[in-house]
Tab-separated table of C-alpha atoms in Angstrom:
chain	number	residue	atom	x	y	z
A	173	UNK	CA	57.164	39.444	80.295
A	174	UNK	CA	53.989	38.676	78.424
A	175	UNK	CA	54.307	39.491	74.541
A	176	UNK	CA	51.633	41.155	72.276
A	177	UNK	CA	50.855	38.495	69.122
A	178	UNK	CA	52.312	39.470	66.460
A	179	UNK	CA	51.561	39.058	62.643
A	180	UNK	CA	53.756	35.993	60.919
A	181	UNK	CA	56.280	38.516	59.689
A	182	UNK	CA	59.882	38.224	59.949
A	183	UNK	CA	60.925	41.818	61.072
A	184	UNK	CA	64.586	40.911	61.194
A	185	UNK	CA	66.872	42.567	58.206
A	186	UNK	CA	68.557	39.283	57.191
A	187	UNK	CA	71.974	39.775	55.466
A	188	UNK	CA	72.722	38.646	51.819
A	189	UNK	CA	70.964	38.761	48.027
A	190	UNK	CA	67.200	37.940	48.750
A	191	UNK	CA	65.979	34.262	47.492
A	192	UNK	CA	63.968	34.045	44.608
A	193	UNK	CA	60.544	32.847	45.105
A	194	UNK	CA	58.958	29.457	44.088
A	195	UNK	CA	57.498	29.640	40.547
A	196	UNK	CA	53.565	31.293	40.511
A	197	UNK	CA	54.054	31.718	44.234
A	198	UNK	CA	52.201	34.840	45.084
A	199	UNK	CA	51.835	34.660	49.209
A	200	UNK	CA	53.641	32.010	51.825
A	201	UNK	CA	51.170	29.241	52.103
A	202	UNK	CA	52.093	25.735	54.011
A	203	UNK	CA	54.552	23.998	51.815
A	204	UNK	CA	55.828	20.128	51.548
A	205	UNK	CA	58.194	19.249	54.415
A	206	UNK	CA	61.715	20.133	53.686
A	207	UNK	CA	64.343	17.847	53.248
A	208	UNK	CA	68.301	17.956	53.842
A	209	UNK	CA	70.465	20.507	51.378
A	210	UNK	CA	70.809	19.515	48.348
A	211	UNK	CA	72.207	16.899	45.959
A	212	UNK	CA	74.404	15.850	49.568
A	213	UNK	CA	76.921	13.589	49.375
A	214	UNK	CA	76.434	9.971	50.621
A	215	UNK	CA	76.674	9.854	54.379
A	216	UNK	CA	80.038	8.468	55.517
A	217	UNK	CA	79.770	4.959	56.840
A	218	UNK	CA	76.980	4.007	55.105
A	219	UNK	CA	78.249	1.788	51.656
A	220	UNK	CA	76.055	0.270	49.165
A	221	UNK	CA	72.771	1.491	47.130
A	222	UNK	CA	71.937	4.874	46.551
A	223	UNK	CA	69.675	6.007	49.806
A	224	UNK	CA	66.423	6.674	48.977
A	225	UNK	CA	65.288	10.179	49.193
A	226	UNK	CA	63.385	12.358	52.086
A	227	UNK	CA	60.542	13.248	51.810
A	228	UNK	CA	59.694	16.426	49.686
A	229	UNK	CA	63.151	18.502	49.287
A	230	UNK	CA	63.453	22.211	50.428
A	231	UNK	CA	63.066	24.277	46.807
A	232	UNK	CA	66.828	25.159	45.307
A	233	UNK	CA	66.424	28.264	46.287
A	234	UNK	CA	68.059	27.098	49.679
A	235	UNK	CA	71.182	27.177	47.397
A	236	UNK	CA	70.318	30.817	46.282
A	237	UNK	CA	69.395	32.199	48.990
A	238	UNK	CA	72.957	31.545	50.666
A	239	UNK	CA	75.430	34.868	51.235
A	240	UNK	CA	79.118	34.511	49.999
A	241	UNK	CA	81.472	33.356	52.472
A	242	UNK	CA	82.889	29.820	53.734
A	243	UNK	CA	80.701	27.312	55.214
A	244	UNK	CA	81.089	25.798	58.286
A	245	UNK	CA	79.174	24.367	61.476
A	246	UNK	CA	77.324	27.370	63.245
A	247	UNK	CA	78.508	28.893	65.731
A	248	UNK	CA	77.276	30.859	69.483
A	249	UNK	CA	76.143	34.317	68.829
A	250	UNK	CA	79.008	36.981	68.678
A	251	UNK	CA	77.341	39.018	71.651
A	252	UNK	CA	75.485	38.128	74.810
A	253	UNK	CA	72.546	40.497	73.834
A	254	UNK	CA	69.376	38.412	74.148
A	255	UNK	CA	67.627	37.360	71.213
A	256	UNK	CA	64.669	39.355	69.682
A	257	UNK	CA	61.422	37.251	70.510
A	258	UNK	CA	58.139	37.047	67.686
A	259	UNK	CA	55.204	35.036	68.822
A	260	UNK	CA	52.835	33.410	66.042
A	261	UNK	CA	49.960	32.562	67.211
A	262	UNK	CA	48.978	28.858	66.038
A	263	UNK	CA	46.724	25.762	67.002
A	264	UNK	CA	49.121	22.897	67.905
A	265	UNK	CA	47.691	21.268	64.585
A	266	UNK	CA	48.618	24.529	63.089
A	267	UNK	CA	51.833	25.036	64.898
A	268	UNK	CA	54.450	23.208	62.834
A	269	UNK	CA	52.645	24.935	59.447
A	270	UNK	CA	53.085	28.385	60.381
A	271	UNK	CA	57.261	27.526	61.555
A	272	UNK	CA	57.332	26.368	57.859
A	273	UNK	CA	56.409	29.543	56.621
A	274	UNK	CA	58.633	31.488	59.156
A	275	UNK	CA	61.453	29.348	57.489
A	276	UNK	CA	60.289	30.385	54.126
A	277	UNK	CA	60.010	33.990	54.842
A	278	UNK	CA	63.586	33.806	56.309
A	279	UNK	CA	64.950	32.340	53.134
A	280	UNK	CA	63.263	34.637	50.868
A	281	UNK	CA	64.207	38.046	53.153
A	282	UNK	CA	67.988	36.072	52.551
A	283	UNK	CA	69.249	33.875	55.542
A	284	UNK	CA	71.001	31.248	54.336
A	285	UNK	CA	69.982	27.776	55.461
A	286	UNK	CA	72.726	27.038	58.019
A	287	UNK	CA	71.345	30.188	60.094
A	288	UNK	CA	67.973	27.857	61.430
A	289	UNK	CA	67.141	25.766	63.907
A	290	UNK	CA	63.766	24.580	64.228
A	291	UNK	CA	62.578	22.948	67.046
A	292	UNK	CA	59.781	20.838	67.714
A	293	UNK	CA	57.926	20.469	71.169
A	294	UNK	CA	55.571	17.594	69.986
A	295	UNK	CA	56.015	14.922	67.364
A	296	UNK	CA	59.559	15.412	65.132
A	297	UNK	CA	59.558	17.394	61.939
A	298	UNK	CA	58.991	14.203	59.323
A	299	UNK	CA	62.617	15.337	57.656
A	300	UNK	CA	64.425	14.622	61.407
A	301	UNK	CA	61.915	11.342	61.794
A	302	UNK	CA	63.778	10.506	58.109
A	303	UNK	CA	66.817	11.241	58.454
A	304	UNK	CA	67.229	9.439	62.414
A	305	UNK	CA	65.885	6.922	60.290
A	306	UNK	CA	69.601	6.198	59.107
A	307	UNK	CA	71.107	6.304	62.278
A	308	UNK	CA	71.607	8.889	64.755
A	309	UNK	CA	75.550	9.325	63.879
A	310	UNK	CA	74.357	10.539	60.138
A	311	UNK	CA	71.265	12.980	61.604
A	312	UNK	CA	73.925	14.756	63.536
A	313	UNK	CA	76.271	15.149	60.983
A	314	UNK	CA	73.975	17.168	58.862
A	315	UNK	CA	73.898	19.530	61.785
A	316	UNK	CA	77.335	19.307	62.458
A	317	UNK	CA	77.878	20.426	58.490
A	318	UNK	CA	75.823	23.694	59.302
A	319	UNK	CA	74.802	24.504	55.959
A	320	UNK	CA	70.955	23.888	55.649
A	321	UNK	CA	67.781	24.048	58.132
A	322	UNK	CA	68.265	21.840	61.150
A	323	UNK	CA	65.080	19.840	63.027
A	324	UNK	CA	65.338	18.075	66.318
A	325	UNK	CA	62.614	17.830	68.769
A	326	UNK	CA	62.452	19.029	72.330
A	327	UNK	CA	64.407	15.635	73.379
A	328	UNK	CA	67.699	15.936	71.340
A	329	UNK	CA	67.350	19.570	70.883
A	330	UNK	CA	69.954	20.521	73.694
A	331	UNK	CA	72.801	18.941	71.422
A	332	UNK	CA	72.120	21.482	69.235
A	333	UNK	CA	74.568	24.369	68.657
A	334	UNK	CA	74.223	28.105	68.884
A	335	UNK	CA	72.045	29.314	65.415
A	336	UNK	CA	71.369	33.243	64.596
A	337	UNK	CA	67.774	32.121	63.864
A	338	UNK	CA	65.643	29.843	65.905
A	339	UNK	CA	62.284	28.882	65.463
A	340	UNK	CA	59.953	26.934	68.199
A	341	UNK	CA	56.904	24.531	66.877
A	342	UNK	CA	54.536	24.263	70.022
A	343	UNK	CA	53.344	21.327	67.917
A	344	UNK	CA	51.355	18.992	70.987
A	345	UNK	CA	53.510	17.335	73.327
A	346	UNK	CA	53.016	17.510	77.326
A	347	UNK	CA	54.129	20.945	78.728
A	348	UNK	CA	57.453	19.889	80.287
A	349	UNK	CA	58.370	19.395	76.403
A	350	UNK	CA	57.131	23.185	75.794
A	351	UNK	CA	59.231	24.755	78.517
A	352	UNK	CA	62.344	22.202	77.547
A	353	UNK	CA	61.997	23.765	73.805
A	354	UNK	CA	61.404	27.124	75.067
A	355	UNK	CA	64.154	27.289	76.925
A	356	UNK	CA	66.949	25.459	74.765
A	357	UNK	CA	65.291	27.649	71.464
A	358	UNK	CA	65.615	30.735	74.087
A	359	UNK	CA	69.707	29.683	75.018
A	360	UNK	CA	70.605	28.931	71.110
A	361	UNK	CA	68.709	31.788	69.518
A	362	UNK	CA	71.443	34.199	68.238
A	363	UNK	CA	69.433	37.214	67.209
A	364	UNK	CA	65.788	36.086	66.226
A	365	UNK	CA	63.862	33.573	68.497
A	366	UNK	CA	60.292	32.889	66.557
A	367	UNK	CA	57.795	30.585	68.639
A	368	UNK	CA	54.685	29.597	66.847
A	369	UNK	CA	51.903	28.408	69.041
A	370	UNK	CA	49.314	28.965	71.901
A	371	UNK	CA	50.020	33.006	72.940
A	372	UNK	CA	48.932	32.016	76.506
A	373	UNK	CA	50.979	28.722	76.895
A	374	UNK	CA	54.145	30.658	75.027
A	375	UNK	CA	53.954	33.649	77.231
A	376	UNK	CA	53.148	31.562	80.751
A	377	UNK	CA	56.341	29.897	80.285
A	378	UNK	CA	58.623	32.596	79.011
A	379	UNK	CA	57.271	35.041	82.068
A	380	UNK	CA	58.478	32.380	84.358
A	381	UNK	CA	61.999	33.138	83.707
A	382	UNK	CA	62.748	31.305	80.274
């Protein structure tokens, strides 16, 4: 089922007040690397000094953007209808830039945090290479918690749960680790599955089946 390239838009009418954008922002351009929700609360289990923090936090508008209603771990999609699919195209050098600004336009249209999964089919987002950093019992926690943007790579990233949003960084990494991503991004997408990379790699592995 090859698939047309699209333009990095987010077509999807996301639910909830939309998130005010960055100070003097005028267009989505690559930002810092997110880090976990804000001001969280000291991981359980882990005593002593103040942790020292990620690298480059996700603007408060994370906190904004979010819709009334309880928080809680995400869940599988409602239905069984198959997930709307975008292709950006993107350089593997490029790859895990343009999934940033997919997650920013998401945010701004008004997903809340919780609703993302990214997934990474080469090197780990540097906020998942942080936070493993603590121990794997405290990464998974934050994903457990469900209430801001979730990393893993293509190894881990079939522990993840169901998300209404997930987005696929074709970032490098051999191909087995593109068709792994594909595939677990493909089975947790809720309603929006955006994959940002090579159009010919992308659509050779999601016409065979994915």
């Amino acid at each position: 089922m090859p698939l047309i390239p699209e333009e990095p838009q987010i077509h999807e009418k996301a639910q909830g007040p939309r998130a005010t954008p960055a100070s003097g922002r005028t267009a989505p351009t690559p930002r810092p690397v997110p880090g976990p929700r804000p001001a969280a609360p000291p991981r359980p289990g882990r005593p002593g000094p103040v942790r020292p923090a990620p690298p480059a936090q996700r603007a408060s508008r994370d906190t904004a953007a979010a819709t009334p209603g309880p928080a809680g771990p995400a869940t599988p999609a409602a239905t069984s209808a198959a997930p709307q699919i975008q292709l950006i195209p993107a350089t593997p050098d490029g790859a895990l830039d343009a999934a940033e600004e997919a997650v920013d336009l998401l945010l701004d249209s008004g997903r809340t945090p919780g609703d993302v999964l990214v997934i990474t089919a080469g090197d780990a987002h540097p906020w998942a290479a942080h936070e493993l950093s603590f121990g794997d019992a405290a990464y998974w926690a934050q994903h457990d918690a469900g209430d801001d943007v979730f990393y893993a790579d293509a190894a881990v990233a079939d522990r993840a749960g169901s998300r209404a949003v997930v987005v696929v960084a074709l970032n490098g990494g051999p191909e087995a680790a593109a068709v792994t991503a594909l595939t677990v991004a493909h089975s947790r997408a809720g309603a929006l599955l955006i994959v940002c990379g090579d159009p010919q790699r992308i659509n050779s592995v999601l016409g065979a089946g994915v």
